[in-house]
mmCIF file of C-alpha atoms in Angstrom:
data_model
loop_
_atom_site.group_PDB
_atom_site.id
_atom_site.type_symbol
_atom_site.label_atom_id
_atom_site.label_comp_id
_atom_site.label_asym_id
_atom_site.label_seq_id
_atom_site.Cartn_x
_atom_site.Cartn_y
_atom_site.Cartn_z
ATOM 1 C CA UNK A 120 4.580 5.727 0.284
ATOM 2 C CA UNK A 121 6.517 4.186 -2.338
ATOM 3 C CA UNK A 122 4.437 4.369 -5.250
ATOM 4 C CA UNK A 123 3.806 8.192 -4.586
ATOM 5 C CA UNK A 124 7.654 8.741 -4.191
ATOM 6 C CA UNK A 125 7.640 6.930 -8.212
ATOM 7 C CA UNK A 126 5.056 8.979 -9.303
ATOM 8 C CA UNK A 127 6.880 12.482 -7.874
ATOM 9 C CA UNK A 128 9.833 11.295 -9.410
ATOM 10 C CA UNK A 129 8.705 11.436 -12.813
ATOM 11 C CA UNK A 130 7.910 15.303 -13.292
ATOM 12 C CA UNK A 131 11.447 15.866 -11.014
ATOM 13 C CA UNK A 132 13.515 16.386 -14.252
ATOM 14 C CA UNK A 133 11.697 18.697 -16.794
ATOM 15 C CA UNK A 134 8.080 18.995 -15.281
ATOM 16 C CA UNK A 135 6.330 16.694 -17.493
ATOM 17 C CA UNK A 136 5.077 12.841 -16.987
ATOM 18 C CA UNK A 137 6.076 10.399 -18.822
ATOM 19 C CA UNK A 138 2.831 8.841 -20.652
ATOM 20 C CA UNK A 139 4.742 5.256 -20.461
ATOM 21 C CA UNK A 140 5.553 5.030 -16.505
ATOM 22 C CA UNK A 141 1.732 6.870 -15.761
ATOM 23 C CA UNK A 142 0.291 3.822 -17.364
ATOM 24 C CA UNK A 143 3.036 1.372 -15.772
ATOM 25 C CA UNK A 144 1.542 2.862 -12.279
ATOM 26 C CA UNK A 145 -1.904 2.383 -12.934
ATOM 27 C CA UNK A 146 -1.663 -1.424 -13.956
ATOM 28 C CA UNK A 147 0.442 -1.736 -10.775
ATOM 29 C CA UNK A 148 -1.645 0.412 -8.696
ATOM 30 C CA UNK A 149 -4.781 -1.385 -6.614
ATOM 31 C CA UNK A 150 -5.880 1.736 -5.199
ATOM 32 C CA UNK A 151 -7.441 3.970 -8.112
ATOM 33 C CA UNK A 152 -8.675 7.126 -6.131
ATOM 34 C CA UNK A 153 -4.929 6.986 -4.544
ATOM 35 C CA UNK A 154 -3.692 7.090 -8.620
ATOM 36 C CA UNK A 155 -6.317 9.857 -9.167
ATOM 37 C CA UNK A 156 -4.974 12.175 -6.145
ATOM 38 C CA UNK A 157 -1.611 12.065 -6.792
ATOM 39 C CA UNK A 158 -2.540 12.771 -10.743
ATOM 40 C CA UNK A 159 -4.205 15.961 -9.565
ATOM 41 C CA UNK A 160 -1.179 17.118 -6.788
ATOM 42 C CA UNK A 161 1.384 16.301 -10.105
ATOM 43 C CA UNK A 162 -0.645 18.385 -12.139
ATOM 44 C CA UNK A 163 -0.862 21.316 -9.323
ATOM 45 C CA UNK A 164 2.585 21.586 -8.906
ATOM 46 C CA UNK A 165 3.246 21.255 -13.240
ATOM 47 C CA UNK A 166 1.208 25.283 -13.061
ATOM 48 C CA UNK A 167 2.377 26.627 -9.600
ATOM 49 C CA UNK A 168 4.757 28.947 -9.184
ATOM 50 C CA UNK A 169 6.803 29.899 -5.649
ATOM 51 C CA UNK A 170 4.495 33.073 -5.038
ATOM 52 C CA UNK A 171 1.353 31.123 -6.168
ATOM 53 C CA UNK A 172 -0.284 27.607 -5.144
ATOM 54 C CA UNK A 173 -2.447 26.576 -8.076
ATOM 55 C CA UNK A 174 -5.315 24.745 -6.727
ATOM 56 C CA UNK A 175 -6.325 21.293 -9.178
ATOM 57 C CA UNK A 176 -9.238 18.872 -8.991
ATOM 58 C CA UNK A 177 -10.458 16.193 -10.999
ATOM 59 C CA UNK A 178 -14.320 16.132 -12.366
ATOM 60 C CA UNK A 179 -15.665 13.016 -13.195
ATOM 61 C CA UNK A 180 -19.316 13.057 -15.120
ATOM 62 C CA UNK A 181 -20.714 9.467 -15.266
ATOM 63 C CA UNK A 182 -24.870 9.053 -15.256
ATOM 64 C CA UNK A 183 -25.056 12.795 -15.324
ATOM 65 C CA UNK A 184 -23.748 13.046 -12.029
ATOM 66 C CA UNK A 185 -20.695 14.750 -11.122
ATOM 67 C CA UNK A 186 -18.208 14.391 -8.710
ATOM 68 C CA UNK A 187 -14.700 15.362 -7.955
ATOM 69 C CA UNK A 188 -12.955 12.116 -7.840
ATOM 70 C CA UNK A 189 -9.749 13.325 -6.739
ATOM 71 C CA UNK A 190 -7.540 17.371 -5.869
ATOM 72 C CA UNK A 191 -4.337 18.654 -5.101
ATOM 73 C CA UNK A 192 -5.703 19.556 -1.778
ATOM 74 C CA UNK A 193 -9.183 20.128 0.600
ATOM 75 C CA UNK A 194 -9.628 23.671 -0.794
ATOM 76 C CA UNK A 195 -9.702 22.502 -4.567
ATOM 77 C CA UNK A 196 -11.990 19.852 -3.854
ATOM 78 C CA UNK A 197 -14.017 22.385 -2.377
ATOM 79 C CA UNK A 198 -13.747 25.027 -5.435
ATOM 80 C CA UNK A 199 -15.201 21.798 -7.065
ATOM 81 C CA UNK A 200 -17.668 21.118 -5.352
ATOM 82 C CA UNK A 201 -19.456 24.763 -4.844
ATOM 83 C CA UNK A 202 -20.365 24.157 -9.236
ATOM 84 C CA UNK A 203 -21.974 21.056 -8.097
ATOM 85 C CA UNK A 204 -23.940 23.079 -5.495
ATOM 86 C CA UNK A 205 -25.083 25.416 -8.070
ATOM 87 C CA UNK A 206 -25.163 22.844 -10.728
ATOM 88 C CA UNK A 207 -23.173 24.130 -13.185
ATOM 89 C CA UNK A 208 -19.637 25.706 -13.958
ATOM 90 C CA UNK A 209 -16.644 25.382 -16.100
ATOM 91 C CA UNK A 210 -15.753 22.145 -15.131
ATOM 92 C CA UNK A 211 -18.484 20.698 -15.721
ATOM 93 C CA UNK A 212 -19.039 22.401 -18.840
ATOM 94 C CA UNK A 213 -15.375 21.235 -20.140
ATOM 95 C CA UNK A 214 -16.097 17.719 -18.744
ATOM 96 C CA UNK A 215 -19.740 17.800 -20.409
ATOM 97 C CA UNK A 216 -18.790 19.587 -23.587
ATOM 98 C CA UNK A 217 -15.431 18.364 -24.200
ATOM 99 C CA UNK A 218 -14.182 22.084 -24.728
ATOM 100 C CA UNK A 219 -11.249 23.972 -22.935
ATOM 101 C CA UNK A 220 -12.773 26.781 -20.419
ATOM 102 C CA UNK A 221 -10.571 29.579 -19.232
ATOM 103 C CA UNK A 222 -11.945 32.225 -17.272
ATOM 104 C CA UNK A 223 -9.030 34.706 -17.092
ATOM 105 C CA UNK A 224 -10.971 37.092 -14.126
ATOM 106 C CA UNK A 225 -14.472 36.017 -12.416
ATOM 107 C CA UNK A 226 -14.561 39.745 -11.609
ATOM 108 C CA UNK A 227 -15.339 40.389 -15.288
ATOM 109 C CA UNK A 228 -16.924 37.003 -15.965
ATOM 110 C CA UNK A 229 -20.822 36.534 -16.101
ATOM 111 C CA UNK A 230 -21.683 33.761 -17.602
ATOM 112 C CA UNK A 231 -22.232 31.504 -13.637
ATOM 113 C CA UNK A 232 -22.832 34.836 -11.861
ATOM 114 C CA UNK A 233 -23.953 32.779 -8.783
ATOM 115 C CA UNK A 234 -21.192 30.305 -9.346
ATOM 116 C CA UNK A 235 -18.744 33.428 -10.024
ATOM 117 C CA UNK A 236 -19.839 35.073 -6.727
ATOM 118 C CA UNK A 237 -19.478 32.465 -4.551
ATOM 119 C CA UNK A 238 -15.924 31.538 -5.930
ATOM 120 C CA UNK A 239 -14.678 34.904 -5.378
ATOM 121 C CA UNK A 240 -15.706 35.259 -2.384
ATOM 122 C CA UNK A 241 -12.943 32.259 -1.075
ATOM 123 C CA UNK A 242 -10.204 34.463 -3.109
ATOM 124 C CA UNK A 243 -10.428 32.716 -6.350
ATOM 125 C CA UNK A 244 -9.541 35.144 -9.632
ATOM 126 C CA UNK A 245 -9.047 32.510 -12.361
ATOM 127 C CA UNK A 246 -10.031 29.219 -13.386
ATOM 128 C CA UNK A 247 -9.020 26.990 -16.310
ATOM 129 C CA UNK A 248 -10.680 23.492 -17.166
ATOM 130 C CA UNK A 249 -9.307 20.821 -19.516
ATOM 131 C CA UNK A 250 -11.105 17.921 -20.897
ATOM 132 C CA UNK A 251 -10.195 14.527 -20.905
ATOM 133 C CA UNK A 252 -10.498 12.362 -23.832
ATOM 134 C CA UNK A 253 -11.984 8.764 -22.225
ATOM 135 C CA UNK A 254 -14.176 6.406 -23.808
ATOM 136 C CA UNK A 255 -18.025 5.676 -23.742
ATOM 137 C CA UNK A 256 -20.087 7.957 -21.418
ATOM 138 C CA UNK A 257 -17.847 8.569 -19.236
ATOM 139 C CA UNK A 258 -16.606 12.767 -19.152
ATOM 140 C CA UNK A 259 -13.614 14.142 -17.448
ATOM 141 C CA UNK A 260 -11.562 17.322 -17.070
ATOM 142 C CA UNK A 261 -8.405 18.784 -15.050
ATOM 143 C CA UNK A 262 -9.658 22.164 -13.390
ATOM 144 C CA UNK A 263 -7.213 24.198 -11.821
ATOM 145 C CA UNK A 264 -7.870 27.654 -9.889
ATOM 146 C CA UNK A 265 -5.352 30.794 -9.312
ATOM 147 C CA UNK A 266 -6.093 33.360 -6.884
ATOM 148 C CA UNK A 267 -4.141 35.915 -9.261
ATOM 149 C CA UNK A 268 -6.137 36.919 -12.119
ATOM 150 C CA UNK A 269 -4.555 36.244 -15.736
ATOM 151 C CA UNK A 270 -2.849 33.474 -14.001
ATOM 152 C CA UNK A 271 -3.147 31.060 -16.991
ATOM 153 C CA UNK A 272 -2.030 32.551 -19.919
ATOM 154 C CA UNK A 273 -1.307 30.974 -23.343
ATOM 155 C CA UNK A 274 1.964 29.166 -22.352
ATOM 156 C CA UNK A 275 -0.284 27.681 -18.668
ATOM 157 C CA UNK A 276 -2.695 26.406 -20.966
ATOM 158 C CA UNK A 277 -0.690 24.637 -23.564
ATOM 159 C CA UNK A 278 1.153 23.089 -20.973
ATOM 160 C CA UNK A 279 -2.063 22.280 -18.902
ATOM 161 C CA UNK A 280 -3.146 20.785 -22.794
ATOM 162 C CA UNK A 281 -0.088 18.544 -23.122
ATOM 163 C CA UNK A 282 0.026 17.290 -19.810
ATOM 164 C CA UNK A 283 -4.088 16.312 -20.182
ATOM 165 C CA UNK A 284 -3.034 14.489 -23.346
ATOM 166 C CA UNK A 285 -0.280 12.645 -21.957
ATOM 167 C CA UNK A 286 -2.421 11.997 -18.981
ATOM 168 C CA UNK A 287 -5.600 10.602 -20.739
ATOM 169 C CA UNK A 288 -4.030 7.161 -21.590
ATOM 170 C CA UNK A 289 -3.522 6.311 -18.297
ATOM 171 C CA UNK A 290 -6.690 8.170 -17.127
ATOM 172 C CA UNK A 291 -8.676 6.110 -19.357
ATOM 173 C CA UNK A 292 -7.034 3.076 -17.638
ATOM 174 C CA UNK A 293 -7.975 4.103 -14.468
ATOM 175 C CA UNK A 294 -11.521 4.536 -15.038
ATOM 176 C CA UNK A 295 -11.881 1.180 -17.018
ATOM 177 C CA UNK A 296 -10.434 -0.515 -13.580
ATOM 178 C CA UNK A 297 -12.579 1.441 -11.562
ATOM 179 C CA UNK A 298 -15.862 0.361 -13.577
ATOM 180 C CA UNK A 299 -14.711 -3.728 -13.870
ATOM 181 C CA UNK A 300 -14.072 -3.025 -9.665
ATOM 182 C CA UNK A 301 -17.247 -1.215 -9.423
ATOM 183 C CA UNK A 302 -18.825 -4.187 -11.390
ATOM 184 C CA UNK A 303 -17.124 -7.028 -9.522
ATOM 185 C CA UNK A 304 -18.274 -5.097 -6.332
ATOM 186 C CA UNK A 305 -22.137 -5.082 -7.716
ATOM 187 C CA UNK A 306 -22.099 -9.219 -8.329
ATOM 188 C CA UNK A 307 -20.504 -9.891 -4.677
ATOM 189 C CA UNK A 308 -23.368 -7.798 -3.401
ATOM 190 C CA UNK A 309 -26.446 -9.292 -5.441
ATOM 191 C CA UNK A 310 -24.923 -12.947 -4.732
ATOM 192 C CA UNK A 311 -24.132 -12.349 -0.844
ATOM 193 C CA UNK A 312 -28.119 -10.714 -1.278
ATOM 194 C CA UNK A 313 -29.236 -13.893 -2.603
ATOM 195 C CA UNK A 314 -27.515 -16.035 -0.239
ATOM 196 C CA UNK A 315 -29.299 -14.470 2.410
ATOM 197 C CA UNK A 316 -32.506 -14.557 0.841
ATOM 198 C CA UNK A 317 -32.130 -18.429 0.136
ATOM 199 C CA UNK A 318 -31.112 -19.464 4.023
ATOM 200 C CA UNK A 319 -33.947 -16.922 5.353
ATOM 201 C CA UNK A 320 -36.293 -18.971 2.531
ATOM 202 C CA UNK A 321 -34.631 -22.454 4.050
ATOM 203 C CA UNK A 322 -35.350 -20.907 7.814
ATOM 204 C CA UNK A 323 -38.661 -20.468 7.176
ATOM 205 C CA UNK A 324 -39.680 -23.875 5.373
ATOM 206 C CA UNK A 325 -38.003 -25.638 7.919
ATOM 207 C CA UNK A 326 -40.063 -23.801 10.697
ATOM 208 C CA UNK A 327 -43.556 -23.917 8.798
ATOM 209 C CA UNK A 328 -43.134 -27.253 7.158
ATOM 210 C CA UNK A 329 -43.670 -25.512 3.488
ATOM 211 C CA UNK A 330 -42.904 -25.120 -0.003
ATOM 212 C CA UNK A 331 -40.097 -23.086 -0.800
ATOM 213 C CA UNK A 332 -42.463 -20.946 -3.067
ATOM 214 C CA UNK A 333 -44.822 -20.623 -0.353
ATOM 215 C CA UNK A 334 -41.817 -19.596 1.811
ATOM 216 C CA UNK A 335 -40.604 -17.107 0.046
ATOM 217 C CA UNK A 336 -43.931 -15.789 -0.624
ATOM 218 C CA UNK A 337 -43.970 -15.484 3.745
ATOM 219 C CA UNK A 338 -40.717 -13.836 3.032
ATOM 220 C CA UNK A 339 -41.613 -11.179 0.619
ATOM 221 C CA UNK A 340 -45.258 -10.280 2.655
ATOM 222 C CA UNK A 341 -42.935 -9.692 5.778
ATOM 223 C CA UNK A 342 -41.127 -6.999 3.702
ATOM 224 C CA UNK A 343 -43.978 -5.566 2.080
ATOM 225 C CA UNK A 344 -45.712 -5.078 5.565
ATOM 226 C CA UNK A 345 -42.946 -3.709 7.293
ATOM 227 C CA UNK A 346 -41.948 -1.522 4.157
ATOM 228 C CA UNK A 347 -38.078 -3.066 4.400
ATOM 229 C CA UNK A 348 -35.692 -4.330 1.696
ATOM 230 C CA UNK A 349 -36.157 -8.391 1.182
ATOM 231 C CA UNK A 350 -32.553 -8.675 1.621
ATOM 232 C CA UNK A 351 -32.539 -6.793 5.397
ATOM 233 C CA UNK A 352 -35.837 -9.099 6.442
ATOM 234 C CA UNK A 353 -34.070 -12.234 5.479
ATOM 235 C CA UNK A 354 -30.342 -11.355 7.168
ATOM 236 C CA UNK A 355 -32.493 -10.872 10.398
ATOM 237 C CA UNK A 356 -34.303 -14.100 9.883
ATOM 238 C CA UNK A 357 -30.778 -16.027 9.881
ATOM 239 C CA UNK A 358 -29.205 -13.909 12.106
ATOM 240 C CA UNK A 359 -32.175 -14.437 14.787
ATOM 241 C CA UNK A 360 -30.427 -17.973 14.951
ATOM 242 C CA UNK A 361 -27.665 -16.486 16.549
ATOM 243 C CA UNK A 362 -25.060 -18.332 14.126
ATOM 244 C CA UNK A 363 -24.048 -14.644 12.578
ATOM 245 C CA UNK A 364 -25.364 -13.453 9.191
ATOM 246 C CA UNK A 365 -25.025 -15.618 6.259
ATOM 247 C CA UNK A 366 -21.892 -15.986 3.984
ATOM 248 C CA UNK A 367 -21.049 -16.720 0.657
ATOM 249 C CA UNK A 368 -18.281 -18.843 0.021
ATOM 250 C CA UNK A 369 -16.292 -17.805 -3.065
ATOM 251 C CA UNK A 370 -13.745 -20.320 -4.870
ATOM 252 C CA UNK A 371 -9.880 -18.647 -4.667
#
């Protein structure tokens, strides 16, 4: 993929991003999550080292849920998500508290014994987690996992700090186009909802010769009864004409 190939090519001469070009690819980029992955497998191969892989993942807090919107690779997303599991962990407490969180060796580490166990037992020995600085609500961090212990000592984690703070800008650029997508996404669905709820209400004056208060007031007592959404009674209504569900038309 192109765009991957341009991203790879900018930690090719000294290991670091360049702040400028990471923001360049975002405005260009359409595909955030595809931004967010390749973010996380340039900042797993910034910390590894021939004789060890160091696994990276990217937490995302947002409504006090947390996710891992993007990692290096299947097994980081899983280190992420076994914190989630328990419900709580360094990368969520670096995310939630803004606050760098290195755990040099689980084996002598008790603050998420649970959480501790469990990571251990997949080979994991040390963990570091580095907050993003975004805006609003919204709470991030980098985590990346070593199965040596002491893998990130001070120069790892001044290098995993300078790459999160050239990262942020263009971190904080992906999230803002991910919430004005997320939002576009929300008003296509409530208006293609509503168009479906005005044909069904059209359907049904048509057929009983009434009001359109009166038939949407049919409309919302066949939901209620049958305990479904008003939206999924009135796309079967239309759809029962056999013309296919309704559309709405949007200006180009």
């Amino acid at each position: 993929m192109k765009r991957q190939a341009t991203v790879a090519s900018l930690t090719h001469a000294n290991d670091s991003p360049n702040n400028d070009h990471l923001q360049e690819l975002v405005l260009q980029s359409t595909d955030v999550e595809d931004f967010l992955h390749e973010l996380a497998r340039m900042s797993s191969r910034n910390l590894s080292e021939p004789d060890d892989v160091v696994l990276c993942g990217i937490t995302l807090l947002r409504h006090r849920k947390a996710a891992t919107v993007a990692s290096s690779s299947a097994e980081a997303q899983a280190m992420d998500e076994i914190q989630y599991a328990v419900g709580d962990g360094p990368c969520m407490t670096a995310s939630r508290e803004q606050v760098m969180v290195h755990i040099p060796d689980l084996e002598q580490h008790d603050r998420w014994p649970r959480y501790a166990k469990t990571i251990l037992d997949h080979g994991v020995r040390s963990i570091l987690a580095v907050p993003f600085a975004l805006e609003g609500e919204t709470r991030a961090a980098l985590n990346f996992y070593s199965h040596r212990p002491g893998r990130f000592d001070e120069k790892a984690r001044e290098l995993a700090q300078d790459f999160v703070m050239q990262t942020s800008t263009a971190l904080k650029l992906a999230v803002r186009f991910a919430h004005h997508n997320e939002a576009a996404a929300n008003l296509r669905a409530a208006l293609e909802s509503r168009t479906a709820i005005d044909v069904a209400v059209g359907i049904i004056m048509a057929q009983n010769r009434c009001s359109q208060d009166e038939a949407f007031t049919i409309l919302k007592s066949a939901s209620n009864s049958r305990n479904i959404k008003l939206q999924d009674v009135a796309s079967a209504i239309v759809e029962a004409l056999g013309h296919g569900p309704a559309k709405t038309h949007y200006e180009e």
